[in-house]
Amino acid sequence: MTSHQTTQTMKPATAAKKLGVYLEATPAEFQEGVVSRTELNALQADPPQWLQDLRRTGPHPRPVVAAKLGISIAGLARGGVTEALTTEQIDALKQDNPEWLQKERATQAEVRKEAVRIKEKHEKDKEKSAQQAAEPRGPRS
């Protein structure tokens, strides 16, 4: 029995997400076709000019905008940002530093601190369990 290796393909939206770019800003041939895993790897390894430009100047998808602003995607929505933004628009927002952005950055900082605290607690608990398991037990009667 021989098995044929089928080429794994993905929709342009999936490929755009993996590349970290806004689909609507990609070339028409990218939006209209399917992207194979091999093509995606080639785009990541040696990005064409259009991809380099999109990554540098945007417009950027919301996950990228949120990351560049140091906030969550939900924080973007709470701040009223629902569209893709260019690097220039993101820089202007950082410069203006509106109150909602300050608040969201503070929230995100708290979320990160809590994540670190929980991770450290889990590690301590794991160490404690390992120590207890390694301790010799008293004689059985």
Coordinates of C-alpha atoms in Angstrom, one line a residue:
M1 CA 0.0 0.0 0.0
T2 CA 1.5 3.3 -1.0
S3 CA 0.4 6.6 0.5
H4 CA 0.6 9.8 -1.4
Q5 CA 1.9 12.8 0.4
T6 CA -0.8 15.5 -0.1
T7 CA 0.3 19.0 -0.1
Q8 CA -1.0 20.8 2.9
T9 CA -2.7 24.1 1.9
M10 CA -4.4 26.9 3.8
K11 CA -6.7 29.7 3.1
P12 CA -5.1 33.1 2.5
A13 CA -6.6 34.4 5.8
T14 CA -4.8 31.6 7.8
A15 CA -1.6 32.3 5.9
A16 CA -1.9 36.1 6.6
K17 CA -2.4 35.4 10.3
K18 CA 0.7 33.1 10.4
L19 CA 2.7 35.9 8.6
G20 CA 1.3 38.5 11.0
V21 CA -0.1 40.7 8.2
Y22 CA -3.5 42.2 7.4
L23 CA -5.1 40.1 4.7
E24 CA -6.9 43.0 3.0
A25 CA -3.5 44.7 2.5
T26 CA -1.9 41.8 0.7
P27 CA -1.7 41.5 -3.1
A28 CA -4.8 40.2 -4.9
E29 CA -3.0 37.0 -6.0
F30 CA -2.2 36.2 -2.4
Q31 CA -5.8 36.9 -1.3
E32 CA -7.4 34.8 -4.2
G33 CA -5.2 31.7 -4.1
V34 CA -4.4 29.0 -1.6
V35 CA -1.1 28.9 0.2
S36 CA 0.9 25.6 0.6
R37 CA 3.0 24.9 3.7
T38 CA 6.0 25.1 1.4
E39 CA 5.0 28.5 0.1
L40 CA 4.4 29.8 3.6
N41 CA 7.8 28.6 4.7
A42 CA 9.4 30.3 1.7
L43 CA 7.5 33.6 2.5
Q44 CA 8.8 33.4 6.1
A45 CA 12.4 32.5 5.1
D46 CA 12.7 35.1 2.3
P47 CA 9.9 37.6 2.5
P48 CA 9.1 39.4 -0.8
Q49 CA 9.2 43.2 -0.9
W50 CA 5.4 43.5 -0.4
L51 CA 5.6 41.4 2.8
Q52 CA 8.6 43.3 4.1
D53 CA 6.7 46.6 3.5
L54 CA 3.5 45.4 5.1
R55 CA 5.4 44.2 8.2
R56 CA 7.3 47.5 8.4
T57 CA 4.5 50.1 7.7
G58 CA 1.2 48.1 7.9
P59 CA -1.7 48.2 8.0
H60 CA -1.3 45.7 10.8
P61 CA -3.9 43.2 12.1
R62 CA -5.3 43.7 15.6
P63 CA -3.0 41.2 17.3
V64 CA 0.0 43.0 15.9
V65 CA -1.4 46.4 16.8
A66 CA -2.1 45.2 20.4
A67 CA 1.4 43.8 20.7
K68 CA 3.0 47.0 19.4
L69 CA 1.0 49.0 21.9
G70 CA 1.7 46.6 24.8
I71 CA -2.0 45.8 25.4
S72 CA -4.5 43.0 24.8
I73 CA -6.8 42.7 21.8
A74 CA -9.7 43.1 24.2
G75 CA -8.0 46.3 25.4
L76 CA -7.9 47.6 21.8
A77 CA -11.6 47.0 21.5
R78 CA -12.3 48.7 24.9
G79 CA -10.2 51.7 23.5
G80 CA -12.4 51.8 20.4
V81 CA -9.8 50.5 18.0
T82 CA -11.5 48.0 15.7
E83 CA -9.6 48.5 12.4
A84 CA -6.1 47.7 11.3
L85 CA -3.7 50.5 12.0
T86 CA -0.5 51.5 10.2
T87 CA 2.8 51.8 12.0
E88 CA 2.4 55.6 11.7
Q89 CA -1.0 55.5 13.4
I90 CA 0.4 53.2 16.1
D91 CA 3.3 55.6 16.7
A92 CA 0.9 58.6 16.9
L93 CA -1.2 56.7 19.5
K94 CA 1.9 56.0 21.5
Q95 CA 2.9 59.7 21.3
D96 CA -0.6 60.9 22.3
N97 CA -0.8 58.2 25.0
P98 CA -4.5 58.6 25.7
E99 CA -5.9 57.8 29.1
W100 CA -7.5 54.5 27.8
L101 CA -4.1 53.3 26.5
Q102 CA -2.4 54.1 29.8
K103 CA -5.1 52.2 31.6
E104 CA -4.8 49.2 29.3
R105 CA -1.0 49.1 29.6
A106 CA -1.4 49.1 33.4
T107 CA -3.9 46.3 33.2
Q108 CA -1.6 44.3 30.9
A109 CA 1.3 44.9 33.3
E110 CA -0.8 43.5 36.1
V111 CA -1.8 40.5 34.0
R112 CA 1.8 39.7 33.2
K113 CA 2.8 40.1 36.9
E114 CA 0.0 37.7 37.9
A115 CA 1.1 35.2 35.2
V116 CA 4.7 35.2 36.6
R117 CA 3.4 34.8 40.2
I118 CA 1.3 31.8 39.2
K119 CA 4.1 30.2 37.2
E120 CA 6.5 30.6 40.2
K121 CA 3.9 29.2 42.5
H122 CA 3.4 26.1 40.3
E123 CA 7.2 25.6 40.1
K124 CA 7.5 25.8 43.9
D125 CA 4.6 23.4 44.3
K126 CA 6.2 21.0 41.8
E127 CA 9.5 21.2 43.7
K128 CA 7.8 20.6 47.0
S129 CA 5.9 17.5 45.6
A130 CA 9.2 16.1 44.2
Q131 CA 10.9 16.6 47.6
Q132 CA 8.1 14.9 49.4
A133 CA 8.1 12.0 47.0
A134 CA 11.9 11.6 47.4
E135 CA 11.8 11.6 51.3
P136 CA 12.1 8.1 52.8
R137 CA 9.1 7.0 54.6
G138 CA 9.2 5.6 58.2
P139 CA 9.2 1.9 58.8
R140 CA 6.0 0.1 58.3
S141 CA 4.5 -2.0 61.0

